[in-house]
PDB file of C-alpha atoms in Angstrom:
ATOM      1  CA  MET A 120      78.386 110.491   9.935  1.00 69.00           C
ATOM      2  CA  GLU A 121      75.212 112.240   8.784  1.00 80.00           C
ATOM      3  CA  ASP A 122      75.600 110.762   5.282  1.00 86.00           C
ATOM      4  CA  LYS A 123      75.981 107.286   6.772  1.00 86.00           C
ATOM      5  CA  THR A 124      72.815 107.713   8.856  1.00 91.00           C
ATOM      6  CA  LYS A 125      70.914 108.918   5.806  1.00 93.00           C
ATOM      7  CA  GLU A 126      72.162 105.979   3.768  1.00 93.00           C
ATOM      8  CA  ILE A 127      71.102 103.520   6.480  1.00 95.00           C
ATOM      9  CA  GLU A 128      67.676 105.179   6.703  1.00 95.00           C
ATOM     10  CA  ALA A 129      67.228 104.934   2.921  1.00 96.00           C
ATOM     11  CA  LEU A 130      68.174 101.248   3.000  1.00 96.00           C
ATOM     12  CA  GLN A 131      65.781 100.591   5.868  1.00 96.00           C
ATOM     13  CA  THR A 132      62.971 102.258   3.900  1.00 96.00           C
ATOM     14  CA  LEU A 133      63.790 100.091   0.882  1.00 95.00           C
ATOM     15  CA  LYS A 134      63.861  97.001   3.104  1.00 96.00           C
ATOM     16  CA  LYS A 135      60.425  97.907   4.526  1.00 96.00           C
ATOM     17  CA  GLU A 136      59.036  98.352   0.990  1.00 95.00           C
ATOM     18  CA  LEU A 137      60.388  94.940  -0.023  1.00 96.00           C
ATOM     19  CA  GLU A 138      58.924  93.341   3.106  1.00 96.00           C
ATOM     20  CA  ASP A 139      55.539  94.885   2.274  1.00 93.00           C
ATOM     21  CA  THR A 140      55.782  93.550  -1.292  1.00 93.00           C
ATOM     22  CA  LEU A 141      56.737  90.130   0.061  1.00 95.00           C
ATOM     23  CA  SER A 142      53.668  89.996   2.297  1.00 94.00           C
ATOM     24  CA  VAL A 143      51.451  91.057  -0.637  1.00 91.00           C
ATOM     25  CA  VAL A 144      52.945  88.232  -2.769  1.00 92.00           C
ATOM     26  CA  GLN A 145      52.347  85.735   0.054  1.00 91.00           C
ATOM     27  CA  GLU A 146      48.771  86.961   0.567  1.00 88.00           C
ATOM     28  CA  LEU A 147      47.818  86.630  -3.131  1.00 87.00           C
ATOM     29  CA  GLU A 148      46.560  83.088  -3.048  1.00 83.00           C
ATOM     30  CA  GLY A 149      45.044  83.017  -6.523  1.00 81.00           C
ATOM     31  CA  ALA A 150      48.078  84.378  -8.365  1.00 85.00           C
ATOM     32  CA  ARG A 151      50.210  81.774 -10.146  1.00 82.00           C
ATOM     33  CA  ARG A 152      52.216  83.885 -12.603  1.00 93.00           C
ATOM     34  CA  PHE A 153      54.400  86.746 -11.524  1.00 95.00           C
ATOM     35  CA  PHE A 154      56.570  89.137 -13.523  1.00 96.00           C
ATOM     36  CA  TYR A 155      59.765  90.818 -12.449  1.00 95.00           C
ATOM     37  CA  ASN A 156      60.621  94.077 -14.181  1.00 93.00           C
ATOM     38  CA  THR A 157      64.379  94.238 -14.706  1.00 89.00           C
ATOM     39  CA  GLY A 158      64.203  97.757 -16.078  1.00 87.00           C
ATOM     40  CA  THR A 159      64.079  96.706 -19.697  1.00 88.00           C
ATOM     41  CA  ILE A 160      62.106  93.475 -19.789  1.00 91.00           C
ATOM     42  CA  CYS A 161      59.687  91.601 -17.545  1.00 91.00           C
ATOM     43  CA  ILE A 162      60.695  88.060 -16.593  1.00 94.00           C
ATOM     44  CA  GLU A 163      57.949  85.572 -15.839  1.00 95.00           C
ATOM     45  CA  MET A 164      58.353  83.762 -12.521  1.00 95.00           C
ATOM     46  CA  ASN A 165      56.243  81.520 -10.332  1.00 94.00           C
ATOM     47  CA  LYS A 166      55.317  82.373  -6.760  1.00 94.00           C
ATOM     48  CA  GLU A 167      58.202  80.446  -5.137  1.00 94.00           C
ATOM     49  CA  GLU A 168      60.771  82.062  -7.443  1.00 95.00           C
ATOM     50  CA  ILE A 169      59.468  85.557  -6.788  1.00 95.00           C
ATOM     51  CA  ILE A 170      59.417  84.966  -2.992  1.00 95.00           C
ATOM     52  CA  GLU A 171      63.011  83.719  -3.176  1.00 96.00           C
ATOM     53  CA  LEU A 172      64.026  86.758  -5.230  1.00 95.00           C
ATOM     54  CA  VAL A 173      62.486  89.257  -2.804  1.00 95.00           C
ATOM     55  CA  LYS A 174      63.969  87.429   0.212  1.00 96.00           C
ATOM     56  CA  THR A 175      67.424  87.534  -1.404  1.00 96.00           C
ATOM     57  CA  GLU A 176      67.050  91.273  -2.040  1.00 95.00           C
ATOM     58  CA  ILE A 177      66.023  91.810   1.608  1.00 96.00           C
ATOM     59  CA  GLU A 178      69.061  89.803   2.782  1.00 97.00           C
ATOM     60  CA  GLU A 179      71.366  91.845   0.548  1.00 97.00           C
ATOM     61  CA  ILE A 180      69.988  95.075   1.998  1.00 96.00           C
ATOM     62  CA  GLU A 181      70.366  93.744   5.554  1.00 96.00           C
ATOM     63  CA  ASN A 182      74.034  92.946   4.820  1.00 96.00           C
ATOM     64  CA  MET A 183      74.556  96.422   3.379  1.00 96.00           C
ATOM     65  CA  ILE A 184      73.029  97.957   6.527  1.00 95.00           C
ATOM     66  CA  LYS A 185      75.257  95.797   8.762  1.00 95.00           C
ATOM     67  CA  GLU A 186      78.320  96.773   6.735  1.00 93.00           C
ATOM     68  CA  LEU A 187      77.498 100.459   7.058  1.00 92.00           C
ATOM     69  CA  GLU A 188      76.843 100.169  10.787  1.00 90.00           C
ATOM     70  CA  THR A 189      80.221  98.543  11.458  1.00 89.00           C
ATOM     71  CA  LYS A 190      82.173 101.026   9.325  1.00 79.00           C
TER      72      LYS A 190
ATOM     73  CA  MET B 103      70.909 150.435  27.780  1.00 45.00           C
ATOM     74  CA  ALA B 104      68.340 148.291  29.598  1.00 45.00           C
ATOM     75  CA  LYS B 105      65.568 150.403  28.068  1.00 46.00           C
ATOM     76  CA  ARG B 106      66.898 149.683  24.543  1.00 48.00           C
ATOM     77  CA  LYS B 107      66.990 145.953  25.247  1.00 47.00           C
ATOM     78  CA  THR B 108      63.318 145.838  26.248  1.00 49.00           C
ATOM     79  CA  LYS B 109      62.376 147.726  23.084  1.00 50.00           C
ATOM     80  CA  ASP B 110      64.361 145.235  20.901  1.00 52.00           C
ATOM     81  CA  THR B 111      62.904 142.101  22.462  1.00 52.00           C
ATOM     82  CA  PRO B 112      59.437 142.252  20.860  1.00 52.00           C
ATOM     83  CA  LYS B 113      61.002 142.996  17.435  1.00 60.00           C
ATOM     84  CA  VAL B 114      63.065 139.792  17.567  1.00 58.00           C
ATOM     85  CA  SER B 115      60.020 137.828  18.709  1.00 78.00           C
ATOM     86  CA  LEU B 116      57.983 139.280  15.881  1.00 85.00           C
ATOM     87  CA  GLU B 117      60.607 138.137  13.387  1.00 87.00           C
ATOM     88  CA  GLU B 118      60.620 134.702  14.946  1.00 90.00           C
ATOM     89  CA  LEU B 119      56.846 134.535  14.785  1.00 90.00           C
ATOM     90  CA  ASN B 120      56.854 135.583  11.147  1.00 90.00           C
ATOM     91  CA  ARG B 121      59.455 132.939  10.324  1.00 92.00           C
ATOM     92  CA  GLU B 122      57.398 130.308  12.092  1.00 93.00           C
ATOM     93  CA  LEU B 123      54.271 131.520  10.308  1.00 93.00           C
ATOM     94  CA  ARG B 124      55.975 131.261   6.905  1.00 95.00           C
ATOM     95  CA  GLY B 125      57.062 127.739   7.855  1.00 96.00           C
ATOM     96  CA  TYR B 126      53.486 126.672   8.562  1.00 96.00           C
ATOM     97  CA  ILE B 127      52.213 128.289   5.360  1.00 96.00           C
ATOM     98  CA  ALA B 128      54.856 126.384   3.362  1.00 97.00           C
ATOM     99  CA  GLN B 129      53.862 123.199   5.180  1.00 97.00           C
ATOM    100  CA  ILE B 130      50.184 123.735   4.261  1.00 97.00           C
ATOM    101  CA  GLU B 131      51.156 124.280   0.612  1.00 97.00           C
ATOM    102  CA  ALA B 132      53.286 121.109   0.577  1.00 98.00           C
ATOM    103  CA  LEU B 133      50.459 119.092   2.151  1.00 98.00           C
ATOM    104  CA  ARG B 134      47.998 120.444  -0.436  1.00 98.00           C
ATOM    105  CA  THR B 135      50.365 119.405  -3.256  1.00 98.00           C
ATOM    106  CA  GLU B 136      50.620 115.929  -1.747  1.00 98.00           C
ATOM    107  CA  ILE B 137      46.812 115.662  -1.447  1.00 98.00           C
ATOM    108  CA  ALA B 138      46.468 116.694  -5.110  1.00 98.00           C
ATOM    109  CA  ALA B 139      48.906 113.932  -6.108  1.00 98.00           C
ATOM    110  CA  ILE B 140      46.910 111.411  -4.037  1.00 98.00           C
ATOM    111  CA  ASP B 141      43.665 112.560  -5.699  1.00 98.00           C
ATOM    112  CA  THR B 142      45.256 112.000  -9.129  1.00 98.00           C
ATOM    113  CA  ALA B 143      46.416 108.521  -8.092  1.00 97.00           C
ATOM    114  CA  ILE B 144      42.920 107.640  -6.786  1.00 98.00           C
ATOM    115  CA  ALA B 145      41.323 108.916 -10.011  1.00 98.00           C
ATOM    116  CA  ASP B 146      43.787 106.796 -12.047  1.00 97.00           C
ATOM    117  CA  LEU B 147      42.941 103.692 -10.017  1.00 97.00           C
ATOM    118  CA  ARG B 148      39.188 104.341 -10.480  1.00 97.00           C
ATOM    119  CA  ALA B 149      39.779 104.631 -14.237  1.00 97.00           C
ATOM    120  CA  VAL B 150      41.555 101.246 -14.122  1.00 96.00           C
ATOM    121  CA  ILE B 151      38.545  99.665 -12.363  1.00 97.00           C
ATOM    122  CA  LYS B 152      36.312 101.011 -15.157  1.00 96.00           C
ATOM    123  CA  THR B 153      38.683  99.680 -17.849  1.00 95.00           C
ATOM    124  CA  ILE B 154      38.928  96.220 -16.263  1.00 95.00           C
ATOM    125  CA  ASN B 155      35.135  95.969 -16.092  1.00 94.00           C
ATOM    126  CA  ASN B 156      34.797  97.199 -19.699  1.00 93.00           C
ATOM    127  CA  ILE B 157      37.323  94.626 -20.954  1.00 93.00           C
ATOM    128  CA  LYS B 158      35.542  91.895 -19.031  1.00 92.00           C
ATOM    129  CA  ASP B 159      32.242  92.940 -20.633  1.00 91.00           C
ATOM    130  CA  LEU B 160      33.813  93.082 -24.119  1.00 91.00           C
ATOM    131  CA  GLY B 161      35.049  89.527 -23.794  1.00 91.00           C
ATOM    132  CA  LYS B 162      37.561  87.472 -25.748  1.00 93.00           C
ATOM    133  CA  GLY B 163      38.441  88.319 -29.346  1.00 94.00           C
ATOM    134  CA  LYS B 164      37.562  92.028 -29.283  1.00 93.00           C
ATOM    135  CA  ASN B 165      40.026  94.477 -30.767  1.00 94.00           C
ATOM    136  CA  ILE B 166      41.351  97.239 -28.535  1.00 93.00           C
ATOM    137  CA  LEU B 167      44.018  99.968 -28.759  1.00 94.00           C
ATOM    138  CA  ILE B 168      46.855  99.759 -26.271  1.00 92.00           C
ATOM    139  CA  PRO B 169      49.007 102.844 -25.551  1.00 90.00           C
ATOM    140  CA  ILE B 170      52.708 102.174 -26.135  1.00 91.00           C
ATOM    141  CA  GLY B 171      53.980 105.541 -24.938  1.00 89.00           C
ATOM    142  CA  ALA B 172      53.655 109.212 -25.882  1.00 90.00           C
ATOM    143  CA  ILE B 173      51.048 109.511 -28.687  1.00 94.00           C
ATOM    144  CA  ALA B 174      51.259 105.973 -30.098  1.00 95.00           C
ATOM    145  CA  GLN B 175      48.893 103.035 -29.738  1.00 95.00           C
ATOM    146  CA  ILE B 176      48.791  99.553 -31.214  1.00 95.00           C
ATOM    147  CA  GLU B 177      45.839  97.389 -32.017  1.00 96.00           C
ATOM    148  CA  ALA B 178      45.551  94.175 -30.038  1.00 94.00           C
ATOM    149  CA  LYS B 179      43.052  91.407 -29.523  1.00 95.00           C
ATOM    150  CA  ILE B 180      41.780  90.484 -26.060  1.00 93.00           C
ATOM    151  CA  GLU B 181      42.910  86.937 -25.394  1.00 93.00           C
ATOM    152  CA  GLU B 182      42.230  86.527 -21.705  1.00 92.00           C
ATOM    153  CA  PRO B 183      39.703  89.067 -20.398  1.00 92.00           C
ATOM    154  CA  ASP B 184      39.504  87.272 -17.052  1.00 92.00           C
ATOM    155  CA  LYS B 185      43.148  87.896 -16.166  1.00 93.00           C
ATOM    156  CA  VAL B 186      44.819  91.167 -15.205  1.00 94.00           C
ATOM    157  CA  VAL B 187      48.495  91.799 -14.468  1.00 95.00           C
ATOM    158  CA  VAL B 188      48.745  94.177 -11.504  1.00 94.00           C
ATOM    159  CA  SER B 189      51.870  95.882 -10.194  1.00 93.00           C
ATOM    160  CA  ILE B 190      52.410  95.132  -6.488  1.00 92.00           C
ATOM    161  CA  GLY B 191      55.539  97.213  -6.009  1.00 91.00           C
ATOM    162  CA  ASN B 192      59.321  96.931  -6.366  1.00 92.00           C
ATOM    163  CA  GLY B 193      59.130  95.972 -10.036  1.00 94.00           C
ATOM    164  CA  ILE B 194      56.950  92.944  -9.315  1.00 95.00           C
ATOM    165  CA  SER B 195      53.629  92.297 -11.033  1.00 96.00           C
ATOM    166  CA  ALA B 196      51.160  89.480 -10.466  1.00 95.00           C
ATOM    167  CA  GLU B 197      48.656  87.936 -12.818  1.00 95.00           C
ATOM    168  CA  LEU B 198      45.315  87.995 -11.014  1.00 94.00           C
ATOM    169  CA  SER B 199      41.723  87.141 -11.747  1.00 93.00           C
ATOM    170  CA  VAL B 200      39.467  90.136 -12.414  1.00 94.00           C
ATOM    171  CA  GLU B 201      37.940  89.810  -8.919  1.00 94.00           C
ATOM    172  CA  GLU B 202      41.338  89.632  -7.228  1.00 92.00           C
ATOM    173  CA  ALA B 203      42.642  92.557  -9.280  1.00 94.00           C
ATOM    174  CA  LEU B 204      39.620  94.677  -8.370  1.00 96.00           C
ATOM    175  CA  ALA B 205      40.072  93.773  -4.686  1.00 94.00           C
ATOM    176  CA  GLN B 206      43.769  94.692  -4.876  1.00 92.00           C
ATOM    177  CA  ILE B 207      42.942  98.047  -6.472  1.00 96.00           C
ATOM    178  CA  ALA B 208      40.220  98.723  -3.880  1.00 96.00           C
ATOM    179  CA  LYS B 209      42.790  98.033  -1.151  1.00 93.00           C
ATOM    180  CA  GLU B 210      45.186 100.471  -2.804  1.00 94.00           C
ATOM    181  CA  ILE B 211      42.464 103.148  -2.967  1.00 97.00           C
ATOM    182  CA  ALA B 212      41.618 102.603   0.729  1.00 98.00           C
ATOM    183  CA  THR B 213      45.291 103.042   1.682  1.00 95.00           C
ATOM    184  CA  LEU B 214      45.509 106.271  -0.305  1.00 97.00           C
ATOM    185  CA  GLN B 215      42.263 107.554   1.217  1.00 98.00           C
ATOM    186  CA  ALA B 216      43.593 106.880   4.726  1.00 98.00           C
ATOM    187  CA  LEU B 217      46.768 108.766   3.848  1.00 98.00           C
ATOM    188  CA  ARG B 218      44.668 111.617   2.452  1.00 98.00           C
ATOM    189  CA  ARG B 219      42.676 111.848   5.700  1.00 98.00           C
ATOM    190  CA  ALA B 220      45.905 111.973   7.734  1.00 98.00           C
ATOM    191  CA  LEU B 221      47.218 114.789   5.519  1.00 98.00           C
ATOM    192  CA  GLU B 222      43.925 116.690   5.831  1.00 98.00           C
ATOM    193  CA  GLU B 223      44.173 116.435   9.613  1.00 98.00           C
ATOM    194  CA  ALA B 224      47.731 117.743   9.423  1.00 97.00           C
ATOM    195  CA  ILE B 225      46.472 120.714   7.361  1.00 97.00           C
ATOM    196  CA  VAL B 226      43.778 121.484   9.953  1.00 97.00           C
ATOM    197  CA  GLU B 227      46.426 121.423  12.680  1.00 97.00           C
ATOM    198  CA  ALA B 228      48.747 123.643  10.655  1.00 96.00           C
ATOM    199  CA  TYR B 229      45.861 126.077  10.017  1.00 96.00           C
ATOM    200  CA  ALA B 230      45.098 126.245  13.739  1.00 96.00           C
ATOM    201  CA  LYS B 231      48.761 126.923  14.429  1.00 95.00           C
ATOM    202  CA  THR B 232      48.782 129.628  11.734  1.00 95.00           C
ATOM    203  CA  GLU B 233      45.735 131.334  13.290  1.00 95.00           C
ATOM    204  CA  GLU B 234      47.374 131.195  16.705  1.00 93.00           C
ATOM    205  CA  LEU B 235      50.590 132.699  15.359  1.00 92.00           C
ATOM    206  CA  LEU B 236      48.674 135.434  13.526  1.00 92.00           C
ATOM    207  CA  GLU B 237      46.953 136.402  16.758  1.00 92.00           C
ATOM    208  CA  LYS B 238      50.291 136.477  18.566  1.00 89.00           C
ATOM    209  CA  THR B 239      51.820 138.556  15.754  1.00 88.00           C
ATOM    210  CA  LYS B 240      48.952 141.052  15.915  1.00 88.00           C
ATOM    211  CA  ALA B 241      49.241 141.356  19.688  1.00 87.00           C
ATOM    212  CA  LEU B 242      52.991 141.834  19.529  1.00 85.00           C
ATOM    213  CA  GLY B 243      52.672 144.349  16.705  1.00 82.00           C
ATOM    214  CA  ALA B 244      50.194 146.365  18.730  1.00 84.00           C
ATOM    215  CA  GLU B 245      52.453 146.210  21.774  1.00 81.00           C
ATOM    216  CA  GLU B 246      55.403 147.356  19.715  1.00 77.00           C
ATOM    217  CA  GLY B 247      53.418 150.270  18.310  1.00 76.00           C
ATOM    218  CA  LYS B 248      52.651 151.625  21.756  1.00 71.00           C
TER     219      LYS B 248
END
């Protein structure tokens, strides 16, 4: 039970970080080119692509949280 | 029996106070370590501001050395001194104009400074608590010695 709570808390922290990053991306009006670090290489993306990517990651985390909560 | 109990009570309290005191001292040490890490991060960001301005002043076509890890550097030519790629978290970087990059870095520094102030306040509170506990410990010690 304690492990599950900790896991949910960690996911919520990650979700908050991603939401913060998303708002920074949306606020940067002048930026056209973005780069996503995959761990080995950086992929060039435009603003729409990067917003989509972050939103997808947030959704995935939300699903993981829901899954853990219903377990 | 009752007499023994009253004599034991302050001893237990003294132990509790000492434990609490050690806890606050450890907390102060941890906060100091965190503040030192924040200071390093702020110094790094200030160094970046200096570098961005230097590169802008150098202009296009100048040769510079770029660190590629550990002790190695490679020579490179400045192609676009007006653009800076800045990390904005979660593995995402954005290409910004020099002005935007400097504003982003200034924002980052302000956030860290606010965090530093909060940690300093926490240290002051922990110090006050430590002083209070020391006074209590002294008083209890004196009482026990009677």
